[in-house]
Amino acid sequence: MADQFDLECRDVVKNFGQFTAVDQVSLTIPQGSFFSILGPSGCGKTTLLRMLAGFLEPSGGDILIKGKSVLGVAPNRRPVNMVFQHLALFPMMNVADNVAYGLRRRGVDRATIKSRVSETLARVGLPDAGPKQINQLSGGQKQRIAIARCLVLEPAVLLLDEPLGALDLKLREHMKVELKQLQHEIGTTFVYITHDQSEALVMSDQVAVMNAGRFEQVGTPQELYYRPQTPFVAGFVGESNRWQGRIETIADGRATIRLQSGGVIYAAADQFGMSGQTVGQEVDVFVRPEAISLERQGQGTTNEPGLNHMQGRVENLLFNGAASSVQLKELATGHDMNVALPQTGAFADIRPGDILDLGWKADQTKCFPAVATKAASQTDEAIA
């Protein structure tokens, strides 16, 4: 069974004095997959990556690569390699020498080095780049050379520590697609660390959402977005409007939730997260901005039976092309809301101060037992 996975963590713990940076983390990463660890600064993701690479030893638990424990194995003897955020390419060497560096350190003969460097540069789509100097490369090409320098050593797992963080926005968006395609073509298992949910959702086969040293949920990007299992995942992955309330009734397949700020929200009683909840229980309520429909005041379609209905005053318009949104203040409670702006052009002329009707279906309301968010108490990047 173990050899089906390129990498496993079994109840891995890392303590720094009295502080627990990684707390009983377990995961299995199938061969040839793109796996991301997503979380805010200080959640423990970089500490976990450093343990996988061998730069830190766990305080407890086990790490297996290709079914074999690597506890106590030095970084240079593990079948992994790592792409750092700042790439760490050698500016005094040309591309071929950068890629060949690890092979030379291992004492590989010259003919083999030449062949493997040529083959690896072709794999990353830069077959003619060998003679070029690093300063002649674009940002995206440098990313590929950093990956090639790791792949030439034929690692079982490639670790990537936020390698797109230093790129400008347009190049970063382009490189998301490039990295996903590259990983698919070469078939090496990628373990990608990021705090950027867009990177994780776009590129990954599976994502582990990490918070305060633990995994909140592991699943496909679609599972995390549409079926979050915890309030943290519902709030961290994607955008959500959030309320707190108490379940007032559960009847006819629908739960009525009385908000702390006033007003009522309806949720489908069988909605994921509602299982086992009872009348009187306090809950956290989440609704995605794109689930909410907008209508001009009094047009009535958002007030149909079975729909949640509110009215909001436009506070601000945030234009971002297809991702444009409207910030509103709900009239009855004063609650701030964010709603995706329809792309039909029907709302092109709305202005701050306009009153709009808001509506959404009960099955678009996500509910979870109310819990205090456990904040990471350490944000030092040295143990992030």
Tab-separated table of C-alpha atoms in Angstrom:
chain	number	residue	atom	x	y	z
A	1	MET	CA	0.000	0.000	0.000
A	2	ALA	CA	2.743	2.442	0.952
A	3	ASP	CA	4.461	2.247	-2.423
A	4	GLN	CA	1.351	3.785	-4.050
A	5	PHE	CA	2.325	7.062	-2.436
A	6	ASP	CA	5.370	9.174	-3.152
A	7	LEU	CA	5.153	10.882	0.229
A	8	GLU	CA	3.465	10.219	3.575
A	9	CYS	CA	3.348	12.031	6.891
A	10	ARG	CA	2.192	10.136	9.950
A	11	ASP	CA	1.205	12.249	12.968
A	12	VAL	CA	4.097	14.658	12.381
A	13	VAL	CA	4.776	17.142	15.192
A	14	LYS	CA	7.277	19.987	15.435
A	15	ASN	CA	7.809	21.894	18.657
A	16	PHE	CA	9.910	24.999	19.219
A	17	GLY	CA	10.168	25.127	22.988
A	18	GLN	CA	6.618	25.444	24.287
A	19	PHE	CA	5.242	26.417	20.867
A	20	THR	CA	3.841	23.703	18.579
A	21	ALA	CA	4.302	24.791	14.966
A	22	VAL	CA	3.064	21.529	13.396
A	23	ASP	CA	0.552	19.491	15.367
A	24	GLN	CA	-0.224	15.836	14.504
A	25	VAL	CA	-0.230	16.298	10.716
A	26	SER	CA	-0.915	13.255	8.538
A	27	LEU	CA	-1.151	13.097	4.754
A	28	THR	CA	-0.633	10.793	1.796
A	29	ILE	CA	0.381	12.148	-1.608
A	30	PRO	CA	-0.196	9.855	-4.603
A	31	GLN	CA	2.442	9.365	-7.273
A	32	GLY	CA	2.577	12.018	-9.954
A	33	SER	CA	0.171	14.468	-8.316
A	34	PHE	CA	0.244	18.215	-7.752
A	35	PHE	CA	-0.385	18.689	-4.033
A	36	SER	CA	-0.589	22.114	-2.394
A	37	ILE	CA	-0.421	23.098	1.263
A	38	LEU	CA	-2.402	26.311	1.663
A	39	GLY	CA	-2.588	28.527	4.722
A	40	PRO	CA	-1.949	31.963	6.206
A	41	SER	CA	1.435	33.148	7.409
A	42	GLY	CA	2.402	31.432	10.646
A	43	CYS	CA	0.195	28.362	10.133
A	44	GLY	CA	3.147	25.920	9.989
A	45	LYS	CA	3.299	25.153	6.269
A	46	THR	CA	6.931	26.167	5.729
A	47	THR	CA	7.986	24.306	8.878
A	48	LEU	CA	6.323	21.205	7.439
A	49	LEU	CA	8.066	21.702	4.089
A	50	ARG	CA	11.443	21.996	5.807
A	51	MET	CA	10.816	18.730	7.609
A	52	LEU	CA	9.979	17.060	4.298
A	53	ALA	CA	13.213	18.403	2.830
A	54	GLY	CA	15.270	17.315	5.858
A	55	PHE	CA	16.287	20.792	7.035
A	56	LEU	CA	14.350	20.209	10.273
A	57	GLU	CA	13.732	16.994	12.186
A	58	PRO	CA	10.220	16.291	13.520
A	59	SER	CA	9.642	16.279	17.273
A	60	GLY	CA	7.338	13.307	16.710
A	61	GLY	CA	5.759	11.181	14.001
A	62	ASP	CA	7.251	9.820	10.800
A	63	ILE	CA	7.875	10.924	7.201
A	64	LEU	CA	8.040	8.336	4.421
A	65	ILE	CA	9.164	8.817	0.821
A	66	LYS	CA	8.454	5.949	-1.553
A	67	GLY	CA	7.380	3.913	1.456
A	68	LYS	CA	10.637	4.339	3.400
A	69	SER	CA	11.134	6.453	6.513
A	70	VAL	CA	13.538	9.346	6.028
A	71	LEU	CA	13.880	10.309	9.680
A	72	GLY	CA	17.539	11.089	10.312
A	73	VAL	CA	18.362	11.087	6.587
A	74	ALA	CA	20.317	14.185	5.503
A	75	PRO	CA	18.705	16.531	2.946
A	76	ASN	CA	21.226	15.619	0.226
A	77	ARG	CA	20.461	11.927	0.671
A	78	ARG	CA	16.691	12.222	0.395
A	79	PRO	CA	14.961	11.641	-2.984
A	80	VAL	CA	13.558	15.177	-2.903
A	81	ASN	CA	14.655	18.547	-4.193
A	82	MET	CA	13.459	22.054	-3.493
A	83	VAL	CA	12.662	25.198	-5.499
A	84	PHE	CA	12.994	28.262	-3.274
A	85	GLN	CA	10.966	31.463	-3.517
A	86	HIS	CA	13.981	33.465	-4.724
A	87	LEU	CA	15.156	30.595	-6.997
A	88	ALA	CA	18.830	30.832	-5.866
A	89	LEU	CA	20.262	30.565	-9.394
A	90	PHE	CA	23.981	31.286	-9.748
A	91	PRO	CA	24.408	34.498	-11.807
A	92	MET	CA	28.071	33.768	-12.604
A	93	MET	CA	27.143	30.486	-14.344
A	94	ASN	CA	25.301	30.007	-17.609
A	95	VAL	CA	22.052	28.037	-17.754
A	96	ALA	CA	23.682	24.675	-18.521
A	97	ASP	CA	26.117	25.020	-15.627
A	98	ASN	CA	23.283	25.971	-13.253
A	99	VAL	CA	21.344	22.868	-14.235
A	100	ALA	CA	24.464	20.686	-14.042
A	101	TYR	CA	25.535	21.934	-10.611
A	102	GLY	CA	23.974	19.148	-8.551
A	103	LEU	CA	25.235	16.431	-10.882
A	104	ARG	CA	28.801	17.758	-10.597
A	105	ARG	CA	28.509	17.769	-6.817
A	106	ARG	CA	27.582	14.098	-7.025
A	107	GLY	CA	30.606	13.294	-9.167
A	108	VAL	CA	28.659	12.288	-12.282
A	109	ASP	CA	30.856	11.947	-15.373
A	110	ARG	CA	30.979	14.717	-17.966
A	111	ALA	CA	29.252	12.846	-20.796
A	112	THR	CA	26.322	11.852	-18.587
A	113	ILE	CA	25.999	15.407	-17.281
A	114	LYS	CA	25.827	16.823	-20.803
A	115	SER	CA	23.185	14.307	-21.840
A	116	ARG	CA	20.999	14.767	-18.765
A	117	VAL	CA	21.210	18.560	-18.836
A	118	SER	CA	20.179	18.596	-22.491
A	119	GLU	CA	17.315	16.204	-21.823
A	120	THR	CA	16.084	18.172	-18.802
A	121	LEU	CA	16.169	21.536	-20.563
A	122	ALA	CA	14.048	20.001	-23.311
A	123	ARG	CA	11.590	18.700	-20.694
A	124	VAL	CA	11.027	22.199	-19.322
A	125	GLY	CA	10.617	23.665	-22.805
A	126	LEU	CA	13.995	25.467	-23.077
A	127	PRO	CA	16.135	23.145	-25.218
A	128	ASP	CA	18.364	25.927	-26.598
A	129	ALA	CA	18.870	27.900	-23.379
A	130	GLY	CA	22.060	26.142	-22.194
A	131	PRO	CA	24.618	28.783	-23.313
A	132	LYS	CA	22.566	31.754	-22.064
A	133	GLN	CA	23.442	33.760	-18.984
A	134	ILE	CA	20.888	33.970	-16.187
A	135	ASN	CA	20.437	37.724	-16.673
A	136	GLN	CA	19.335	37.056	-20.265
A	137	LEU	CA	16.278	35.101	-19.113
A	138	SER	CA	12.760	36.310	-18.434
A	139	GLY	CA	11.157	35.734	-15.043
A	140	GLY	CA	9.205	32.747	-16.338
A	141	GLN	CA	12.315	31.221	-17.917
A	142	LYS	CA	14.209	31.573	-14.629
A	143	GLN	CA	11.400	29.651	-12.929
A	144	ARG	CA	11.790	26.839	-15.445
A	145	ILE	CA	15.577	26.721	-15.011
A	146	ALA	CA	15.208	26.529	-11.223
A	147	ILE	CA	12.859	23.582	-11.721
A	148	ALA	CA	15.194	22.000	-14.289
A	149	ARG	CA	18.100	22.210	-11.825
A	150	CYS	CA	16.023	20.102	-9.431
A	151	LEU	CA	14.556	17.700	-11.984
A	152	VAL	CA	17.969	16.775	-13.418
A	153	LEU	CA	18.647	14.989	-10.111
A	154	GLU	CA	15.535	12.841	-10.688
A	155	PRO	CA	13.824	13.426	-7.335
A	156	ALA	CA	10.767	11.411	-6.350
A	157	VAL	CA	9.211	14.613	-4.987
A	158	LEU	CA	9.784	18.253	-5.915
A	159	LEU	CA	9.126	20.742	-3.096
A	160	LEU	CA	8.205	24.302	-4.094
A	161	ASP	CA	8.267	27.059	-1.473
A	162	GLU	CA	6.070	29.889	-2.845
A	163	PRO	CA	8.153	30.132	-6.049
A	164	LEU	CA	5.791	32.633	-7.708
A	165	GLY	CA	5.835	35.125	-4.847
A	166	ALA	CA	8.501	37.382	-6.355
A	167	LEU	CA	6.840	37.667	-9.787
A	168	ASP	CA	4.621	40.510	-10.974
A	169	LEU	CA	0.874	39.820	-11.152
A	170	LYS	CA	0.598	39.163	-14.898
A	171	LEU	CA	3.586	36.803	-14.974
A	172	ARG	CA	2.335	35.052	-11.846
A	173	GLU	CA	-1.031	34.380	-13.500
A	174	HIS	CA	0.755	33.037	-16.579
A	175	MET	CA	3.081	30.832	-14.521
A	176	LYS	CA	0.165	29.158	-12.716
A	177	VAL	CA	-0.896	27.634	-16.010
A	178	GLU	CA	2.722	26.936	-17.020
A	179	LEU	CA	3.521	25.085	-13.781
A	180	LYS	CA	0.350	23.006	-13.924
A	181	GLN	CA	1.063	21.998	-17.523
A	182	LEU	CA	4.741	21.335	-16.792
A	183	GLN	CA	3.929	19.069	-13.847
A	184	HIS	CA	1.406	17.174	-15.971
A	185	GLU	CA	3.972	16.661	-18.736
A	186	ILE	CA	6.911	15.530	-16.591
A	187	GLY	CA	4.866	13.491	-14.081
A	188	THR	CA	7.012	14.290	-11.029
A	189	THR	CA	5.115	14.734	-7.762
A	190	PHE	CA	4.947	18.418	-6.786
A	191	VAL	CA	4.375	19.597	-3.211
A	192	TYR	CA	3.616	23.300	-3.380
A	193	ILE	CA	3.523	25.704	-0.429
A	194	THR	CA	1.465	28.884	-0.736
A	195	HIS	CA	-0.686	31.383	1.123
A	196	ASP	CA	-2.372	32.335	-2.167
A	197	GLN	CA	-5.641	30.443	-2.562
A	198	SER	CA	-5.811	31.222	-6.284
A	199	GLU	CA	-2.484	29.458	-6.882
A	200	ALA	CA	-3.613	26.413	-4.909
A	201	LEU	CA	-7.044	26.152	-6.539
A	202	VAL	CA	-5.842	26.660	-10.117
A	203	MET	CA	-2.862	24.299	-10.095
A	204	SER	CA	-3.557	21.489	-7.649
A	205	ASP	CA	-5.016	18.021	-7.826
A	206	GLN	CA	-5.448	18.159	-4.050
A	207	VAL	CA	-5.054	20.896	-1.449
A	208	ALA	CA	-4.468	20.691	2.300
A	209	VAL	CA	-5.750	23.790	4.117
A	210	MET	CA	-3.570	24.407	7.168
A	211	ASN	CA	-4.402	26.507	10.209
A	212	ALA	CA	-2.529	26.844	13.508
A	213	GLY	CA	-0.350	23.799	12.821
A	214	ARG	CA	-3.137	21.430	11.773
A	215	PHE	CA	-4.866	20.408	8.565
A	216	GLU	CA	-8.448	21.680	8.572
A	217	GLN	CA	-9.394	19.839	5.372
A	218	VAL	CA	-7.720	17.946	2.538
A	219	GLY	CA	-9.536	17.636	-0.770
A	220	THR	CA	-9.833	18.682	-4.375
A	221	PRO	CA	-10.158	22.408	-5.085
A	222	GLN	CA	-13.838	21.837	-5.908
A	223	GLU	CA	-14.468	20.051	-2.598
A	224	LEU	CA	-12.814	22.821	-0.595
A	225	TYR	CA	-14.772	25.551	-2.348
A	226	TYR	CA	-18.228	23.987	-2.584
A	227	ARG	CA	-18.166	21.619	0.411
A	228	PRO	CA	-15.999	23.162	3.146
A	229	GLN	CA	-15.926	21.097	6.319
A	230	THR	CA	-15.000	23.795	8.830
A	231	PRO	CA	-15.713	27.507	9.345
A	232	PHE	CA	-12.035	28.285	8.737
A	233	VAL	CA	-12.052	26.625	5.297
A	234	ALA	CA	-15.363	28.287	4.388
A	235	GLY	CA	-13.913	31.679	5.278
A	236	PHE	CA	-10.364	31.231	3.980
A	237	VAL	CA	-10.974	29.537	0.608
A	238	GLY	CA	-12.734	32.021	-1.618
A	239	GLU	CA	-14.789	34.975	-0.439
A	240	SER	CA	-17.798	34.652	1.860
A	241	ASN	CA	-20.299	36.817	3.665
A	242	ARG	CA	-20.404	35.706	7.294
A	243	TRP	CA	-22.906	35.999	10.113
A	244	GLN	CA	-23.351	34.498	13.558
A	245	GLY	CA	-26.699	33.281	14.788
A	246	ARG	CA	-28.736	30.646	16.574
A	247	ILE	CA	-30.920	27.899	15.080
A	248	GLU	CA	-34.519	28.863	15.829
A	249	THR	CA	-36.428	26.075	14.051
A	250	ILE	CA	-35.766	23.039	11.879
A	251	ALA	CA	-38.829	21.955	9.912
A	252	ASP	CA	-39.840	20.846	6.422
A	253	GLY	CA	-36.209	20.472	5.343
A	254	ARG	CA	-35.320	24.042	6.272
A	255	ALA	CA	-33.517	25.594	9.232
A	256	THR	CA	-34.390	29.097	10.406
A	257	ILE	CA	-31.423	30.957	11.871
A	258	ARG	CA	-31.909	34.063	13.988
A	259	LEU	CA	-28.917	36.340	13.498
A	260	GLN	CA	-27.158	38.025	16.408
A	261	SER	CA	-27.385	41.283	14.479
A	262	GLY	CA	-31.120	40.814	13.894
A	263	GLY	CA	-33.080	39.301	11.026
A	264	VAL	CA	-33.420	35.734	9.819
A	265	ILE	CA	-31.525	33.531	7.354
A	266	TYR	CA	-32.786	30.216	5.986
A	267	ALA	CA	-30.583	27.197	5.306
A	268	ALA	CA	-31.377	23.800	3.842
A	269	ALA	CA	-31.444	21.408	6.806
A	270	ASP	CA	-29.496	18.780	4.875
A	271	GLN	CA	-26.832	21.284	3.811
A	272	PHE	CA	-23.266	20.088	4.453
A	273	GLY	CA	-22.266	21.213	7.933
A	274	MET	CA	-25.838	21.168	9.286
A	275	SER	CA	-25.759	17.463	10.194
A	276	GLY	CA	-26.381	16.865	13.886
A	277	GLN	CA	-27.174	20.467	14.708
A	278	THR	CA	-30.167	21.190	16.916
A	279	VAL	CA	-32.591	23.971	17.765
A	280	GLY	CA	-30.901	26.527	20.027
A	281	GLN	CA	-27.399	25.803	18.772
A	282	GLU	CA	-25.176	28.745	17.852
A	283	VAL	CA	-23.843	28.619	14.301
A	284	ASP	CA	-21.530	30.428	11.905
A	285	VAL	CA	-23.265	31.205	8.611
A	286	PHE	CA	-21.519	31.665	5.243
A	287	VAL	CA	-22.865	32.742	1.849
A	288	ARG	CA	-20.699	33.153	-1.251
A	289	PRO	CA	-20.900	36.553	-3.014
A	290	GLU	CA	-21.727	34.890	-6.339
A	291	ALA	CA	-24.675	32.975	-4.776
A	292	ILE	CA	-26.540	36.228	-4.098
A	293	SER	CA	-28.753	37.694	-6.811
A	294	LEU	CA	-29.348	41.427	-7.165
A	295	GLU	CA	-32.507	43.238	-8.227
A	296	ARG	CA	-33.577	46.829	-8.379
A	297	GLN	CA	-35.610	47.767	-5.322
A	298	GLY	CA	-39.186	46.512	-5.581
A	299	GLN	CA	-38.829	44.374	-8.713
A	300	GLY	CA	-39.698	41.379	-6.558
A	301	THR	CA	-37.935	38.327	-8.005
A	302	THR	CA	-35.540	38.119	-5.053
A	303	ASN	CA	-38.533	38.043	-2.695
A	304	GLU	CA	-39.936	34.772	-4.025
A	305	PRO	CA	-40.931	32.037	-1.517
A	306	GLY	CA	-37.988	29.882	-0.476
A	307	LEU	CA	-35.436	32.613	-1.046
A	308	ASN	CA	-33.516	34.479	1.588
A	309	HIS	CA	-34.301	38.141	1.178
A	310	MET	CA	-32.525	41.273	2.355
A	311	GLN	CA	-32.143	44.845	1.238
A	312	GLY	CA	-28.830	46.636	1.045
A	313	ARG	CA	-27.535	50.132	0.444
A	314	VAL	CA	-24.661	50.348	-2.041
A	315	GLU	CA	-21.510	51.532	-0.258
A	316	ASN	CA	-18.920	50.968	-2.961
A	317	LEU	CA	-18.350	49.438	-6.376
A	318	LEU	CA	-15.176	47.410	-6.893
A	319	PHE	CA	-14.561	47.099	-10.620
A	320	ASN	CA	-12.311	44.205	-11.582
A	321	GLY	CA	-13.671	43.027	-14.901
A	322	ALA	CA	-15.402	39.664	-14.559
A	323	ALA	CA	-14.595	39.649	-10.821
A	324	SER	CA	-16.318	42.985	-10.087
A	325	SER	CA	-18.359	43.233	-6.892
A	326	VAL	CA	-20.640	45.516	-4.919
A	327	GLN	CA	-20.140	46.338	-1.249
A	328	LEU	CA	-23.441	46.916	0.540
A	329	LYS	CA	-24.712	47.597	4.031
A	330	GLU	CA	-27.751	45.462	4.899
A	331	LEU	CA	-30.525	47.850	5.923
A	332	ALA	CA	-32.134	45.929	8.789
A	333	THR	CA	-28.928	45.019	10.648
A	334	GLY	CA	-26.180	47.272	9.303
A	335	HIS	CA	-24.208	44.138	8.344
A	336	ASP	CA	-21.581	44.634	5.611
A	337	MET	CA	-22.019	42.406	2.560
A	338	ASN	CA	-20.105	41.702	-0.626
A	339	VAL	CA	-22.025	40.598	-3.730
A	340	ALA	CA	-20.667	39.621	-7.143
A	341	LEU	CA	-21.704	42.129	-9.802
A	342	PRO	CA	-23.687	40.484	-12.623
A	343	GLN	CA	-21.987	40.731	-16.005
A	344	THR	CA	-25.167	41.573	-17.919
A	345	GLY	CA	-24.586	45.333	-17.733
A	346	ALA	CA	-27.947	45.831	-16.024
A	347	PHE	CA	-26.217	47.345	-13.001
A	348	ALA	CA	-23.677	49.464	-14.852
A	349	ASP	CA	-25.298	52.655	-13.587
A	350	ILE	CA	-25.739	51.849	-9.891
A	351	ARG	CA	-24.189	54.326	-7.497
A	352	PRO	CA	-23.354	54.519	-3.783
A	353	GLY	CA	-26.578	55.126	-1.893
A	354	ASP	CA	-28.794	53.025	-4.215
A	355	ILE	CA	-31.003	50.432	-2.504
A	356	LEU	CA	-30.963	46.907	-3.969
A	357	ASP	CA	-32.899	43.738	-3.177
A	358	LEU	CA	-30.709	40.726	-2.376
A	359	GLY	CA	-31.756	37.092	-2.548
A	360	TRP	CA	-30.328	33.591	-2.453
A	361	LYS	CA	-31.555	30.021	-2.089
A	362	ALA	CA	-31.521	28.238	1.260
A	363	ASP	CA	-29.204	25.531	-0.080
A	364	GLN	CA	-26.548	28.195	-0.748
A	365	THR	CA	-26.286	28.928	2.984
A	366	LYS	CA	-23.400	27.068	4.652
A	367	CYS	CA	-23.684	26.554	8.415
A	368	PHE	CA	-21.275	25.227	11.022
A	369	PRO	CA	-21.324	24.968	14.809
A	370	ALA	CA	-19.945	28.253	16.107
A	371	VAL	CA	-16.343	27.975	17.267
A	372	ALA	CA	-13.745	30.531	18.241
A	373	THR	CA	-11.148	30.810	15.492
A	374	LYS	CA	-7.848	29.425	16.738
A	375	ALA	CA	-5.282	32.018	15.730
A	376	ALA	CA	-1.685	31.102	15.124
A	377	SER	CA	0.327	32.652	17.955
A	378	GLN	CA	3.566	32.675	16.003
A	379	THR	CA	4.033	34.420	12.671
A	380	ASP	CA	7.805	34.448	12.464
A	381	GLU	CA	8.658	33.219	8.984
A	382	ALA	CA	11.505	31.166	10.475
A	383	ILE	CA	8.896	28.731	11.734
A	384	ALA	CA	6.057	29.527	9.349
